[in-house]
CSV table of C-alpha atoms and ligand atoms in Angstrom, one decimal:
chain,number,residue,atom,x,y,z
A,870,MET,CA,26.8,39.5,77.6
A,871,ALA,CA,27.1,43.1,76.5
A,872,PRO,CA,29.5,43.6,73.7
A,873,LYS,CA,33.0,45.0,74.6
A,874,ARG,CA,33.3,48.7,73.6
A,875,ILE,CA,36.3,49.9,71.7
A,876,LEU,CA,37.1,53.6,71.2
A,877,ILE,CA,39.0,54.3,68.0
A,878,VAL,CA,40.7,57.7,68.0
A,879,GLU,CA,41.5,58.1,64.4
A,880,ASP,CA,41.3,61.0,61.9
A,881,ASN,CA,41.7,59.0,58.7
A,882,LEU,CA,38.3,57.9,57.5
A,883,MET,CA,39.5,54.9,55.5
A,884,ASN,CA,41.3,53.5,58.4
A,885,LEU,CA,38.5,54.2,60.7
A,886,GLU,CA,35.9,52.5,58.5
A,887,LEU,CA,38.1,49.4,58.0
A,888,ALA,CA,38.8,49.1,61.7
A,889,THR,CA,35.2,49.7,62.6
A,890,ASP,CA,34.0,47.0,60.1
A,891,LEU,CA,36.4,44.4,61.3
A,892,LEU,CA,35.6,45.1,65.0
A,893,GLU,CA,31.9,45.1,64.5
A,894,ALA,CA,32.1,41.9,62.5
A,895,ALA,CA,33.9,40.4,65.5
A,896,GLY,CA,31.1,41.5,67.8
A,897,TYR,CA,32.5,44.7,69.3
A,898,TYR,CA,30.7,48.0,69.8
A,899,VAL,CA,32.8,50.8,68.3
A,900,LEU,CA,33.0,54.4,69.4
A,901,HIS,CA,34.9,57.0,67.4
A,902,ALA,CA,36.7,60.2,68.0
A,903,PRO,CA,38.4,62.1,65.2
A,904,THR,CA,40.7,64.2,67.5
A,905,ALA,CA,42.8,63.5,70.6
A,906,ARG,CA,40.8,65.9,72.7
A,907,GLU,CA,37.5,64.3,71.7
A,908,GLY,CA,39.1,60.9,72.3
A,909,ILE,CA,40.0,61.9,75.9
A,910,ASP,CA,36.6,63.3,76.5
A,911,THR,CA,34.9,60.2,75.2
A,912,ALA,CA,37.2,57.9,77.2
A,913,LYS,CA,36.1,59.8,80.4
A,914,THR,CA,32.4,59.8,79.6
A,915,ALA,CA,31.9,56.4,77.9
A,916,ALA,CA,34.5,54.3,79.8
A,917,PRO,CA,35.3,52.0,76.8
A,918,ASP,CA,37.0,48.6,77.4
A,919,ALA,CA,39.9,49.6,75.3
A,920,ILE,CA,41.2,52.4,73.1
A,921,LEU,CA,43.0,52.3,69.7
A,922,MET,CA,45.0,55.5,69.4
A,923,ASP,CA,46.3,56.9,66.2
A,924,ILE,CA,49.6,58.6,66.6
A,925,ASP,CA,49.3,61.3,64.0
A,926,LEU,CA,46.2,63.2,65.1
A,927,PRO,CA,45.3,66.8,64.1
A,928,ASP,CA,45.4,68.4,67.5
A,929,MET,CA,47.8,66.4,69.5
A,930,ASN,CA,50.2,63.5,69.2
A,931,GLY,CA,48.5,60.2,70.1
A,932,LEU,CA,51.2,59.3,72.6
A,933,GLU,CA,50.8,62.6,74.3
A,934,ALA,CA,47.0,61.9,74.5
A,935,THR,CA,47.9,58.5,76.0
A,936,ARG,CA,50.0,60.1,78.6
A,937,LEU,CA,47.1,62.3,79.6
A,938,LEU,CA,44.8,59.2,79.8
A,939,LYS,CA,47.3,57.4,81.9
A,940,ALA,CA,47.7,60.4,84.3
A,941,ASP,CA,43.9,60.5,85.0
A,942,PRO,CA,42.5,58.1,87.6
A,943,LEU,CA,39.3,58.0,85.5
A,944,THR,CA,41.0,56.6,82.4
A,945,ARG,CA,44.3,55.2,83.5
A,946,ASP,CA,43.1,51.5,83.6
A,947,ILE,CA,41.8,51.5,80.1
A,948,PRO,CA,44.2,49.6,77.9
A,949,VAL,CA,45.5,51.8,75.0
A,950,ALA,CA,47.0,50.4,71.8
A,951,ALA,CA,48.9,52.7,69.5
A,952,LEU,CA,47.6,52.5,65.9
A,953,SER,CA,50.2,53.8,63.4
A,954,ALA,CA,52.3,53.3,60.4
A,955,PHE,CA,55.4,54.3,62.2
A,956,ALA,CA,56.6,50.9,63.5
A,957,MET,CA,60.3,51.1,64.0
A,958,LYS,CA,61.6,49.7,67.3
A,959,GLU,CA,62.0,53.2,68.6
A,960,ASP,CA,58.4,54.0,67.8
A,961,ARG,CA,57.2,50.9,69.7
A,962,ASP,CA,59.4,51.8,72.6
A,963,ASN,CA,58.0,55.3,72.7
A,964,ALA,CA,54.5,53.9,72.6
A,965,ARG,CA,55.3,51.6,75.5
A,966,GLU,CA,56.8,54.4,77.4
A,967,ALA,CA,53.7,56.6,76.9
A,968,GLY,CA,51.6,53.8,78.5
A,969,CYS,CA,50.4,51.9,75.5
A,970,VAL,CA,50.0,48.1,76.0
A,971,GLY,CA,50.5,47.3,72.3
A,972,TYR,CA,51.1,48.6,68.9
A,973,LEU,CA,48.9,47.9,65.9
A,974,THR,CA,50.5,48.7,62.6
A,975,LYS,CA,48.8,50.3,59.6
A,976,PRO,CA,48.0,49.2,57.0
A,977,ILE,CA,45.6,47.2,59.1
A,978,ASP,CA,46.0,43.4,58.7
A,979,THR,CA,42.4,42.4,58.1
A,980,ARG,CA,42.9,38.8,59.1
A,981,LYS,CA,44.6,39.5,62.4
A,982,PHE,CA,43.2,42.8,63.6
A,983,ALA,CA,40.2,41.7,65.6
A,984,GLY,CA,42.2,38.9,67.2
A,985,MET,CA,44.9,41.4,68.2
A,986,VAL,CA,42.4,43.7,69.8
A,987,ALA,CA,40.9,40.7,71.7
A,988,GLU,CA,44.3,39.9,73.1
A,989,LEU,CA,44.8,43.5,74.1
A,990,ILE,CA,41.5,43.6,76.1
A,991,LEU,CA,41.9,40.2,77.7
A,992,GLN,CA,45.4,40.6,78.9
A,993,GLY,CA,45.5,44.3,79.6
A,994,ASP,CA,48.9,45.6,80.6
A,995,GLU,CA,50.5,42.2,80.3
A,996,THR,CA,50.0,42.2,76.5
A,997,PRO,CA,53.3,42.3,74.7
A,998,CYS,CA,53.8,44.9,72.0
A,999,LEU,CA,52.0,43.4,69.0
B,191,MN,MN1,46.1,60.2,61.6
């Protein structure tokens, strides 16, 4: 079976490397985009199985990028999880409202991260906010 492909839209190299290592160790193939715009383009061209979206990106808020992905028939069925340190209830609600199926908090929990991503992919839009 081909590995599931995860697109990480993240501008912070340390977070990116950690998330990539954890996902690759769990058998995923990882794609990366450092800006929202590149993330949207990669989502369209590569059709990943899921997207992890940083909120604080250099060119656009990650939730705004998620809204654009959800408005496009090409990308709207790809589950998107917000990836951010902002994790107050209001932030989670905002992520849900933008179309995210879950919320992964930074700093990344190295023991749980890959499992949370697996849940996200398997359950799609029925996944509760993590
Ligand atoms: Mn960032």
